[in-house]
Coordinates of C-alpha atoms in Angstrom, one line a residue:
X1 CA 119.2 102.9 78.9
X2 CA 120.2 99.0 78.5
X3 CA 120.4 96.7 82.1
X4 CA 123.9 96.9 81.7
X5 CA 123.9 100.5 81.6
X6 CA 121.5 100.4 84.4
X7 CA 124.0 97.5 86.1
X8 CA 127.1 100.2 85.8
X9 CA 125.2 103.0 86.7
X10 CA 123.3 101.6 89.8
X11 CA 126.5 100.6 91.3
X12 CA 128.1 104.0 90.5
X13 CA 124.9 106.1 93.0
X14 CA 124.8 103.2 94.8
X15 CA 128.5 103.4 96.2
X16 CA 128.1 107.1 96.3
X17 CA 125.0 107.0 98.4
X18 CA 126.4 104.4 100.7
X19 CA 129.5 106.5 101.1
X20 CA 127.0 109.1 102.4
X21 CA 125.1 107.1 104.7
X22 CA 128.3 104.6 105.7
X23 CA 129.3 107.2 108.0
X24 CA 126.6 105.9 110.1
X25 CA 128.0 102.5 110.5
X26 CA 131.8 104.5 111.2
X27 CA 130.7 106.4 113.8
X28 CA 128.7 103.5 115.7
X29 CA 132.0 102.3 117.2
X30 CA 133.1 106.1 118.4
X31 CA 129.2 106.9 119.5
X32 CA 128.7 103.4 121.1
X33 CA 132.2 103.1 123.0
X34 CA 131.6 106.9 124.1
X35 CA 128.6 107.2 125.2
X36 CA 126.6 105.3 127.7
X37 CA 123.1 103.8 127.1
X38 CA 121.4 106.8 128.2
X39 CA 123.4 109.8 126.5
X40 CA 122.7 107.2 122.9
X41 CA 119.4 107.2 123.3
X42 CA 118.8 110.9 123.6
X43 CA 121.4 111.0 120.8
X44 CA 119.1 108.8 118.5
X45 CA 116.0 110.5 119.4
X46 CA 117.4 113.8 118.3
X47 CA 118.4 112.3 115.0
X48 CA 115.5 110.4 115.0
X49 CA 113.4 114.2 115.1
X50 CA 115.7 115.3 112.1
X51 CA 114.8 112.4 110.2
X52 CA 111.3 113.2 110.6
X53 CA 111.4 116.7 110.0
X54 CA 113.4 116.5 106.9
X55 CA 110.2 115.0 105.2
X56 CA 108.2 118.6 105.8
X57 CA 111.3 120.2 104.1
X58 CA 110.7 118.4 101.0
X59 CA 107.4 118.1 101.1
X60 CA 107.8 115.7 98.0
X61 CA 109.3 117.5 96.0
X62 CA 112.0 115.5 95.3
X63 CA 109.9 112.9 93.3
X64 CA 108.3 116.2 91.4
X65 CA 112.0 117.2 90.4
X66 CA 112.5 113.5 88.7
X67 CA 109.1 113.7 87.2
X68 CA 109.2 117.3 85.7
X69 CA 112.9 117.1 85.1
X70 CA 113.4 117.2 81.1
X71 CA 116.4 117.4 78.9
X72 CA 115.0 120.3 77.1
X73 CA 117.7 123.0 78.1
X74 CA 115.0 125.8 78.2
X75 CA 112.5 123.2 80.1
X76 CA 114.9 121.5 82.6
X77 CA 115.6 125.4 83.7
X78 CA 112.3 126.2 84.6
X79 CA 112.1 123.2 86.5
X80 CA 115.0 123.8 88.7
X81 CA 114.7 127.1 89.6
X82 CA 111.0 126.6 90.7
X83 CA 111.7 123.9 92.8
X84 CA 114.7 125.0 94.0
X85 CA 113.4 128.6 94.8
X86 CA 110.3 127.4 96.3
X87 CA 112.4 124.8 98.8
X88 CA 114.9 127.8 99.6
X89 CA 112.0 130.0 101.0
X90 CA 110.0 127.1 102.7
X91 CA 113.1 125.9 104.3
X92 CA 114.3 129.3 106.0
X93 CA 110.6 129.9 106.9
X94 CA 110.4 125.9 108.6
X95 CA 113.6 126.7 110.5
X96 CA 112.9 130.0 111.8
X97 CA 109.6 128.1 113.8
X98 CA 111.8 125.5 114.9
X99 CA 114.1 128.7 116.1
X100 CA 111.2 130.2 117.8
X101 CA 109.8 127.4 119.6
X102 CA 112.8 125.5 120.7
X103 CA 113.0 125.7 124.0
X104 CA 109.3 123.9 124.4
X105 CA 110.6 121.3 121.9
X106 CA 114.1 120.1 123.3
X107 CA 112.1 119.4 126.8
X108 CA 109.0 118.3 125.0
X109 CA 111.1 115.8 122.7
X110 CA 114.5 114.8 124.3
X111 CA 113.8 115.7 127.9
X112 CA 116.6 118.3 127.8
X113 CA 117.2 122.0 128.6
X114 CA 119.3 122.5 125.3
X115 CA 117.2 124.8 122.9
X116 CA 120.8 125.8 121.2
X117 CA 120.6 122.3 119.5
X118 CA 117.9 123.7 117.7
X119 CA 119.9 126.0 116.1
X120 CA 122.1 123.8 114.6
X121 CA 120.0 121.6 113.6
X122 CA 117.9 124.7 111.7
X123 CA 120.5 124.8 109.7
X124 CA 121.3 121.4 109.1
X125 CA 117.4 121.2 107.5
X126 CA 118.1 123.8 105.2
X127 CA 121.2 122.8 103.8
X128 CA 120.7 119.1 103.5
X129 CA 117.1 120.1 101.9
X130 CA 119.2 121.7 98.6
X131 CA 121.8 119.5 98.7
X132 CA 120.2 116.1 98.3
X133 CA 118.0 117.5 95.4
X134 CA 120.9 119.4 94.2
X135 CA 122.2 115.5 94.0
X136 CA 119.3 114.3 91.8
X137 CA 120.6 116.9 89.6
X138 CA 124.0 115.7 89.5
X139 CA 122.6 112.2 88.5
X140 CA 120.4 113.9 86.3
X141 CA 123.6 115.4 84.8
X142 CA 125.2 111.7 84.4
X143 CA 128.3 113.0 86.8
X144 CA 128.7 109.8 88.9
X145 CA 132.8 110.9 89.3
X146 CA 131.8 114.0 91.0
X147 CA 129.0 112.3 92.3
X148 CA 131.0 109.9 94.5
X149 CA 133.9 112.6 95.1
X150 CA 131.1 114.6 97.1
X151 CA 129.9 111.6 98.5
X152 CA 133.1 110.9 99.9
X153 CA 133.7 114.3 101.1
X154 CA 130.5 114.2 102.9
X155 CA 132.0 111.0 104.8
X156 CA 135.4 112.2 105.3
X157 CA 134.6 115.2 107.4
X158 CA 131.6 113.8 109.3
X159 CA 134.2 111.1 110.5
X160 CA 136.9 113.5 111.2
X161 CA 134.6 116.1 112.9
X162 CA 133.2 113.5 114.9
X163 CA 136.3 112.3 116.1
X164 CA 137.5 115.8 117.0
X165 CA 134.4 116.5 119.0
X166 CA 132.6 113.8 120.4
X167 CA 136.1 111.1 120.9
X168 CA 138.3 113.9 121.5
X169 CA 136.9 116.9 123.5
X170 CA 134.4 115.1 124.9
X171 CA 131.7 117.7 123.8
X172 CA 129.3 114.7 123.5
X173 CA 125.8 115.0 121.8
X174 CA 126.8 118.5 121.0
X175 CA 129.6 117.5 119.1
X176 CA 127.8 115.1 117.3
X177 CA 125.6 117.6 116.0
X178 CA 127.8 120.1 115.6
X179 CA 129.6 117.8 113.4
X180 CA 127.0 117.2 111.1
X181 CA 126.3 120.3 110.9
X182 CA 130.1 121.3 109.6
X183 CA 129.6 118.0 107.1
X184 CA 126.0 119.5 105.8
X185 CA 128.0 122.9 105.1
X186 CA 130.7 121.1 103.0
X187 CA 128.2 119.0 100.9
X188 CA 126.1 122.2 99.8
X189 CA 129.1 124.3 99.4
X190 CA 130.7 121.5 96.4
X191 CA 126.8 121.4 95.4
X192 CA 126.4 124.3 95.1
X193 CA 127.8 125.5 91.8
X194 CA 124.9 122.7 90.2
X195 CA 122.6 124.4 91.6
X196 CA 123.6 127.9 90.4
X197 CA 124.7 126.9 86.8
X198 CA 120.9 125.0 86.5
X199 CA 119.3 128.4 88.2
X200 CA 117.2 130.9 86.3
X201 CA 115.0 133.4 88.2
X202 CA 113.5 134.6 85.0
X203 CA 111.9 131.4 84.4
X204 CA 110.0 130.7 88.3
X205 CA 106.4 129.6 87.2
X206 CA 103.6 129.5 89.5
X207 CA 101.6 127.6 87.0
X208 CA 104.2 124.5 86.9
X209 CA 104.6 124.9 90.8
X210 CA 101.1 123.8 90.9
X211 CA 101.8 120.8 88.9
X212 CA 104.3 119.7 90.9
X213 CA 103.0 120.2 94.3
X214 CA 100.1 118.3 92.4
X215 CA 102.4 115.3 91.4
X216 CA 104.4 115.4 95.0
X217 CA 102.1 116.5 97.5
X218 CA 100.5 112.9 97.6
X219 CA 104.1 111.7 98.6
X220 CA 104.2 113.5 101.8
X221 CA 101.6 111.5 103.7
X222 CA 103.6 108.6 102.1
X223 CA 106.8 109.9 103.6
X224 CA 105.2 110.6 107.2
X225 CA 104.1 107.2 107.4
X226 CA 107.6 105.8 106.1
X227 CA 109.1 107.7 108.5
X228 CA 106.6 106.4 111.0
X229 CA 107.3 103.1 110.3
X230 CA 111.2 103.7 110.2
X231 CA 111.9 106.3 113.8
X232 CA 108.5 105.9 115.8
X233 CA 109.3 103.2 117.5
X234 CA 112.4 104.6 118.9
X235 CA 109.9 107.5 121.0
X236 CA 107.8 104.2 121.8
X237 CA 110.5 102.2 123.6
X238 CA 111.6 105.3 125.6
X239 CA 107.5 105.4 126.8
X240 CA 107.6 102.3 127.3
X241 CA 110.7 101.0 128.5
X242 CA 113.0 104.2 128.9
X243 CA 116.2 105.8 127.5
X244 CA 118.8 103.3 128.2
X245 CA 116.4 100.8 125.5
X246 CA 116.5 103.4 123.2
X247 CA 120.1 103.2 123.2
X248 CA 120.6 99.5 123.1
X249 CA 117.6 99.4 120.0
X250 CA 119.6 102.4 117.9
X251 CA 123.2 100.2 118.0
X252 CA 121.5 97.6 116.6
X253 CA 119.5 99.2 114.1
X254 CA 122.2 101.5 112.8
X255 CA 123.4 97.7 111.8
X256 CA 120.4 96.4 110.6
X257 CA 119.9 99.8 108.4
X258 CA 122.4 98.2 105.9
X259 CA 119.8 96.9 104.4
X260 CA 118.5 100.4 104.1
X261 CA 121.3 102.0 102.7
X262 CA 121.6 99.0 100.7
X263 CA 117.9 99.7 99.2
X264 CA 117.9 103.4 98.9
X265 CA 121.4 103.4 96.7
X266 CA 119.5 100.6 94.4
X267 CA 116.4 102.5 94.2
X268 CA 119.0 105.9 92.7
X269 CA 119.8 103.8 89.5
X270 CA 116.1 102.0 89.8
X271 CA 113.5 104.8 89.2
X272 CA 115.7 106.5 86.9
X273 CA 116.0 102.9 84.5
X274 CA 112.2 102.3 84.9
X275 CA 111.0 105.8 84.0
X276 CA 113.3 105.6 81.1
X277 CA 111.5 102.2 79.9
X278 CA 108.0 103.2 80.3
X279 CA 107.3 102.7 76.7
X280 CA 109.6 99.7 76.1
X281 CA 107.9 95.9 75.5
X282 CA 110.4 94.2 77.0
X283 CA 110.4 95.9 80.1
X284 CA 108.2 93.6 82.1
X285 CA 111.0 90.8 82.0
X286 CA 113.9 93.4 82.1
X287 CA 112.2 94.2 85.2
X288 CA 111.6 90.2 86.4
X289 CA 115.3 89.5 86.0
X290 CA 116.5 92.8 87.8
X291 CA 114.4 91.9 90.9
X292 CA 115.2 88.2 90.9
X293 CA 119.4 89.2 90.7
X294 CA 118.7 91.9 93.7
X295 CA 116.7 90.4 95.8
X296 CA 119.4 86.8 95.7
X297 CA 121.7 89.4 96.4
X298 CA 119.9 91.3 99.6
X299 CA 119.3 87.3 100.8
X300 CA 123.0 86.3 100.9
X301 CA 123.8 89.9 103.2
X302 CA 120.8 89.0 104.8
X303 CA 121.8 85.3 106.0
X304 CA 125.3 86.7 106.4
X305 CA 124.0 89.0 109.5
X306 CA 121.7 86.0 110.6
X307 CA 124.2 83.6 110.8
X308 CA 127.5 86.1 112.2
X309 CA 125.9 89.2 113.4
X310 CA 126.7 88.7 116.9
X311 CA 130.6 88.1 115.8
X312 CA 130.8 90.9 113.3
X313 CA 129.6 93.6 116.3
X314 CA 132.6 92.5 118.3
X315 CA 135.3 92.9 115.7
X316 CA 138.1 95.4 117.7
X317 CA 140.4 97.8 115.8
X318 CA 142.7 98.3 119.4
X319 CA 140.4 99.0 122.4
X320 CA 137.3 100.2 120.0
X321 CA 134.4 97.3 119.3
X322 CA 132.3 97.9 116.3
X323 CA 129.7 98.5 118.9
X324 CA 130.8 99.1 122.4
X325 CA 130.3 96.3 124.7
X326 CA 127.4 98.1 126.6
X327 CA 125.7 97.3 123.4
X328 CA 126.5 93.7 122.4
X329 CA 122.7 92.3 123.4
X330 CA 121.4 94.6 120.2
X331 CA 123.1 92.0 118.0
X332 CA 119.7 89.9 118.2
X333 CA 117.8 92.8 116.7
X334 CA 120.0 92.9 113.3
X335 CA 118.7 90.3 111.3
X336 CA 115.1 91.1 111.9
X337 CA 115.6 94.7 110.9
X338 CA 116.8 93.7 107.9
X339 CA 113.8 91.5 107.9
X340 CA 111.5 94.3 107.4
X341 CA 113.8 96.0 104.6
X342 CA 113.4 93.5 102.3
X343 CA 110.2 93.6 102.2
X344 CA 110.8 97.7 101.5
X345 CA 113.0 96.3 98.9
X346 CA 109.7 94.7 97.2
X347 CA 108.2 97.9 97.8
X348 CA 110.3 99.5 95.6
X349 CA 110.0 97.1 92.9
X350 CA 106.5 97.9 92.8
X351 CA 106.8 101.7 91.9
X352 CA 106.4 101.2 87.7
X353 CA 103.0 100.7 88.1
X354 CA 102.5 103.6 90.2
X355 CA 104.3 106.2 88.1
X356 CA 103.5 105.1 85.2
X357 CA 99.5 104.7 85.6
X358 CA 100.1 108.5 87.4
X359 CA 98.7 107.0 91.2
X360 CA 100.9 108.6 93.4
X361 CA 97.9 109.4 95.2
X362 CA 97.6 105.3 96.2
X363 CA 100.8 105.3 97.9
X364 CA 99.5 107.0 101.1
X365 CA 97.4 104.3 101.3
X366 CA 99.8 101.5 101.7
X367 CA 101.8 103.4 103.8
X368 CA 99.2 104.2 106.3
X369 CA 98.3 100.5 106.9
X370 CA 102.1 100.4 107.5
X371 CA 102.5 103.2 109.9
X372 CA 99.4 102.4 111.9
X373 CA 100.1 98.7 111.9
X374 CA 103.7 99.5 113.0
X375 CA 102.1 101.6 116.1
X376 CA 99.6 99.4 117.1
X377 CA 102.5 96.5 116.7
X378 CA 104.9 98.3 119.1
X379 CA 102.3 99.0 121.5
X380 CA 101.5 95.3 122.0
X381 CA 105.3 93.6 121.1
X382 CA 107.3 96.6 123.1
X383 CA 105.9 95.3 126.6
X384 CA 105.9 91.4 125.7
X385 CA 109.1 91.2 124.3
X386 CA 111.0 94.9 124.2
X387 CA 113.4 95.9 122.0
X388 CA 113.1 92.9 119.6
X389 CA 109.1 93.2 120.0
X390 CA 109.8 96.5 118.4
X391 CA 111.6 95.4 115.7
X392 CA 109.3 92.5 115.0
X393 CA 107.1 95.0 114.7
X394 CA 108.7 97.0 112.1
X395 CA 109.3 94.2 110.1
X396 CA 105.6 93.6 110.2
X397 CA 104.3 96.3 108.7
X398 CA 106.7 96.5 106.2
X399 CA 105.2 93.2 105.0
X400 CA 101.9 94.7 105.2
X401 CA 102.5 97.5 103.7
X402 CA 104.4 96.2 100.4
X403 CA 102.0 92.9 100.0
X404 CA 98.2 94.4 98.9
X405 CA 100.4 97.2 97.2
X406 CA 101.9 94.1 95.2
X407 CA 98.1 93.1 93.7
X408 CA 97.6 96.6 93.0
X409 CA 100.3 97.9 90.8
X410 CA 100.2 94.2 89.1
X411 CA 97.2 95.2 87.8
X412 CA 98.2 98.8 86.9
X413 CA 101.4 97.1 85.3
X414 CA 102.1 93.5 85.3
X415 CA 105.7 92.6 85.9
X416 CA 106.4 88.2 85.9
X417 CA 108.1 88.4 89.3
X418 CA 110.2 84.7 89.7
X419 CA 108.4 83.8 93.1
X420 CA 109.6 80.3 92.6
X421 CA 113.2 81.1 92.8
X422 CA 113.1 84.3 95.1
X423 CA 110.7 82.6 97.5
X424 CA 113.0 79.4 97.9
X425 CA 115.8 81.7 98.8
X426 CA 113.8 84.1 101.2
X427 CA 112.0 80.7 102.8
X428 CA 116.0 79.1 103.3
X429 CA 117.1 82.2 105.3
X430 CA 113.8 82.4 107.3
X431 CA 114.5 78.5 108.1
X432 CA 118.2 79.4 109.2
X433 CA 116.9 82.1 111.5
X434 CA 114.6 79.8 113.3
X435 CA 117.3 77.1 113.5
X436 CA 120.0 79.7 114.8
X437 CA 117.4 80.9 116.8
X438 CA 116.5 77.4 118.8
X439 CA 119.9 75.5 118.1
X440 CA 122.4 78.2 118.5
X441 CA 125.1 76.7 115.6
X442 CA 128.9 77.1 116.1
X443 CA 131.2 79.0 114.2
X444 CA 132.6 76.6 111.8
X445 CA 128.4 75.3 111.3
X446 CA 127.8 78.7 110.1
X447 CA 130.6 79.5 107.8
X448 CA 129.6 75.9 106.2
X449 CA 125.0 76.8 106.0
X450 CA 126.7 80.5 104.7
X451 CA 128.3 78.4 101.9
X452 CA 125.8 76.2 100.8
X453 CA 123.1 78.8 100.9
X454 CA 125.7 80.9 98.5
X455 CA 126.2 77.8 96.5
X456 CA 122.0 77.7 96.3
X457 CA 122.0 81.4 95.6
X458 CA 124.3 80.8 92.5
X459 CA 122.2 77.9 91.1
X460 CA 119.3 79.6 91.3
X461 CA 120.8 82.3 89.2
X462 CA 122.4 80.1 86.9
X463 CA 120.3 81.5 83.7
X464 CA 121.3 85.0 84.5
X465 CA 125.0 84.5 85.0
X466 CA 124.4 82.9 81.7
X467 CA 123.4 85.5 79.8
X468 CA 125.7 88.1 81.3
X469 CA 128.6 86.0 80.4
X470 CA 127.3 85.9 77.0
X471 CA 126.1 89.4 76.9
X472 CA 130.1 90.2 77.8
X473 CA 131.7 87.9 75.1

């Protein structure tokens, strides 16, 4: 695969995958100009569990699917239809404990006699479990049309559900789920034809299931502690503060999680283009120039939202506010959420050396000095400082977590990271958050500092826009 393969490719997933988590940033304005603090915050901590629980569905066997996956028709088969088999039976068998014991869980978790969410959400887990590996599959399968067609169909009826039930008939965080559920439904029934074309039962193996719960196992820790790091505090703030917090924390994190979309949808063209060049020599400077062209990139949206994030919540469309006014003091929160996810961003960057050199079983490692620093963090932030205590605290440990795995997988692989140039432009927008931060600028001040730090951004890139004009000619 060449980088401008990789270039075309990356943007393809990426637009697909922010189609699928967009939605998020659509509904904010219906959820946050509906609901009050309180009813968001119960509505974040259910989606908060779901996030969490979706990591026991997979149980890593998504990264087993990209390892084992070959194009060997008669291989690639028996690949599918073990995972695929073996996440069909564990998921029914997860939901029907969730089923059994959900009256004990909606009061332990959201304070709420409402044990018929649980049944929704059941369901939910299972169908987003096939789905989203039935997705791999489809980049697998180079499909990136139909790839951002389901996308978008994913987005289209979660928006229009959600407007029907939650803006409309007022069935609140019912509808809400409800309506993802209806969107779940939609995105495994266009799926599902993948998965039954790629299906063979003949060819189940017990043997290779072994191998891949070998390979992916070690990634479940890993995904607990992400997970940690990414919901926990939300639980922590309602212990410590209470539910009207929680409320006020999600609006602003639902913005700040740009950053997040904006990293996952990189990371569906990344591991796929580094796995490809495992064997290639120039690969350590392919590599160098890919992170030095993203990371300039995830700086300028970065110092975008540190200079204008309190004027970009307020934009109106008629009566609706991006985020309802109730939720206008979360606007302080955004730029140090994103913050922490570029320093997942590094994270990422990171990975060669860990699949290649076979170390998955490092990774729960680093993210255990995350998740426990990100505890420990909110614990001592959350009662100095609140909500933004909590999300310095998630930026924290995102630092913590990605900078000792940095000296690790250099030795494992080395990549010639540009620190120089990356650092200068990650130092700028840390000085122009301090300076917002003491001397609050005006309007016209910002649009001018957003300017200059673009023209910055652009001479610091100069070599690369270089040799892509060159490359094009």
């Amino acid at each position: 695969m060449s980088l401008k393969q990789f270039g075309k490719d990356t943007f393809i997933y990426s637009a697909g995958n922010l189609l699928i988590r967009f939605v998020s940033f659509l509904l904010v304005p219906i959820y946050t100009n509906v609901f009050t603090q309180e009813e968001f915050g119960t509505f974040s901590l259910v989606f908060t569990f779901i996030g969490f629980i979706q990591i026991f569905y997979n149980y890593g066997m998504a990264s087993s699917l990209m390892k084992f996956y070959r194009d060997d028709p008669a291989e690639k088969k028996q690949v599918i239809t073990t995972i695929f088999l073996t996440l069909a039976i564990t998921s029914v068998l997860f939901s029907v404990l969730l089923l059994l014991f959900s009256g004990s869980l909606a009061s332990i978790l959201f304070s709420v006699d409402r044990p018929e969410w649980f049944a929704y959400i059941a369901g939910i887990l299972v169908l987003d479990t096939l789905s989203v590996r039935a997705m791999i599959l489809i980049r697998f399968e180079n499909r990136p049309t139909f790839f951002t067609l389901a996308a978008l169909a994913n987005v289209v009826v979660s928006l229009a559900a959600n407007i029907l039930f939650v803006y409309v008939e007022k069935m609140g965080i019912t509808g809400a789920i409800i309506s993802t559920l209806i969107s779940s439904i939609v995105s495994f029934l266009l799926v599902l034809p993948t998965i039954i074309r790629n299906l063979d039962f003949s060819t189940y193996s017990s043997k290779l299931l072994k191998k891949m719960l070998s390979f992916g196992l070690p990634f479940l820790p890993a995904a607990i502690f992400q997970i940690v790091m990414d919901l926990a505090d939300r639980y922590l703030i309602d212990w410590i503060i209470g539910r009207d917090a929680v409320g006020v924390y999600n609006a602003g994190y639902k913005i700040g999680s740009l950053m997040l979309i904006m990293t996952t949808g990189f990371n569906l063209g990344w591991q796929p283009y580094f796995l490809s060049k495992e064997k290639d020599k120039d690969a350590p400077r392919l590599f160098s120039r890919i992170a030095l062209l993203v990371v300039t990139v995830f700086a300028v949206i970065w110092v975008l939202f540190i200079l204008f994030s309190e004027e970009l919540i307020r934009i109106q469309v008629g009566s609706i506010s991006l985020i309802g006014p109730a939720f206008w003091s979360s606007s302080s929160v955004i730029p140090i959420v994103m913050a922490g996810y570029v320093f997942l961003l590094f994270y990422d960057l990171f990975m060669p050396g860990i699949f290649y050199s076979n170390r998955s079983g490092l990774l729960p490692v680093y993210r255990a000095i995350g998740a426990g620093s990100n505890i420990l963090l909110n614990l001592i932030f959350i009662p100095l400082w609140g909500i933004h205590g909590a999300a310095w605290a998630t930026c924290i440990s995102f630092a913590l977590m990605s900078v000792p795995l940095y000296f690790k997988t250099q030795k494992l692989f080395y990549i010639p990271f540009q620190w120089g140039k990356t650092g200068t432009l990650l130092i700028l927008g840390a000085g122009i958050f301090i300076a917002q931060y003491l001397v609050p600028f005006s309007f016209w001040t910002k649009g001018g500092i957003f300017l200059v730090f673009i023209g910055i951004s652009g001479w610091i890139l100069r070599g690369e826009i270089r040799s892509w004009l060159s490359a094009r000619k």
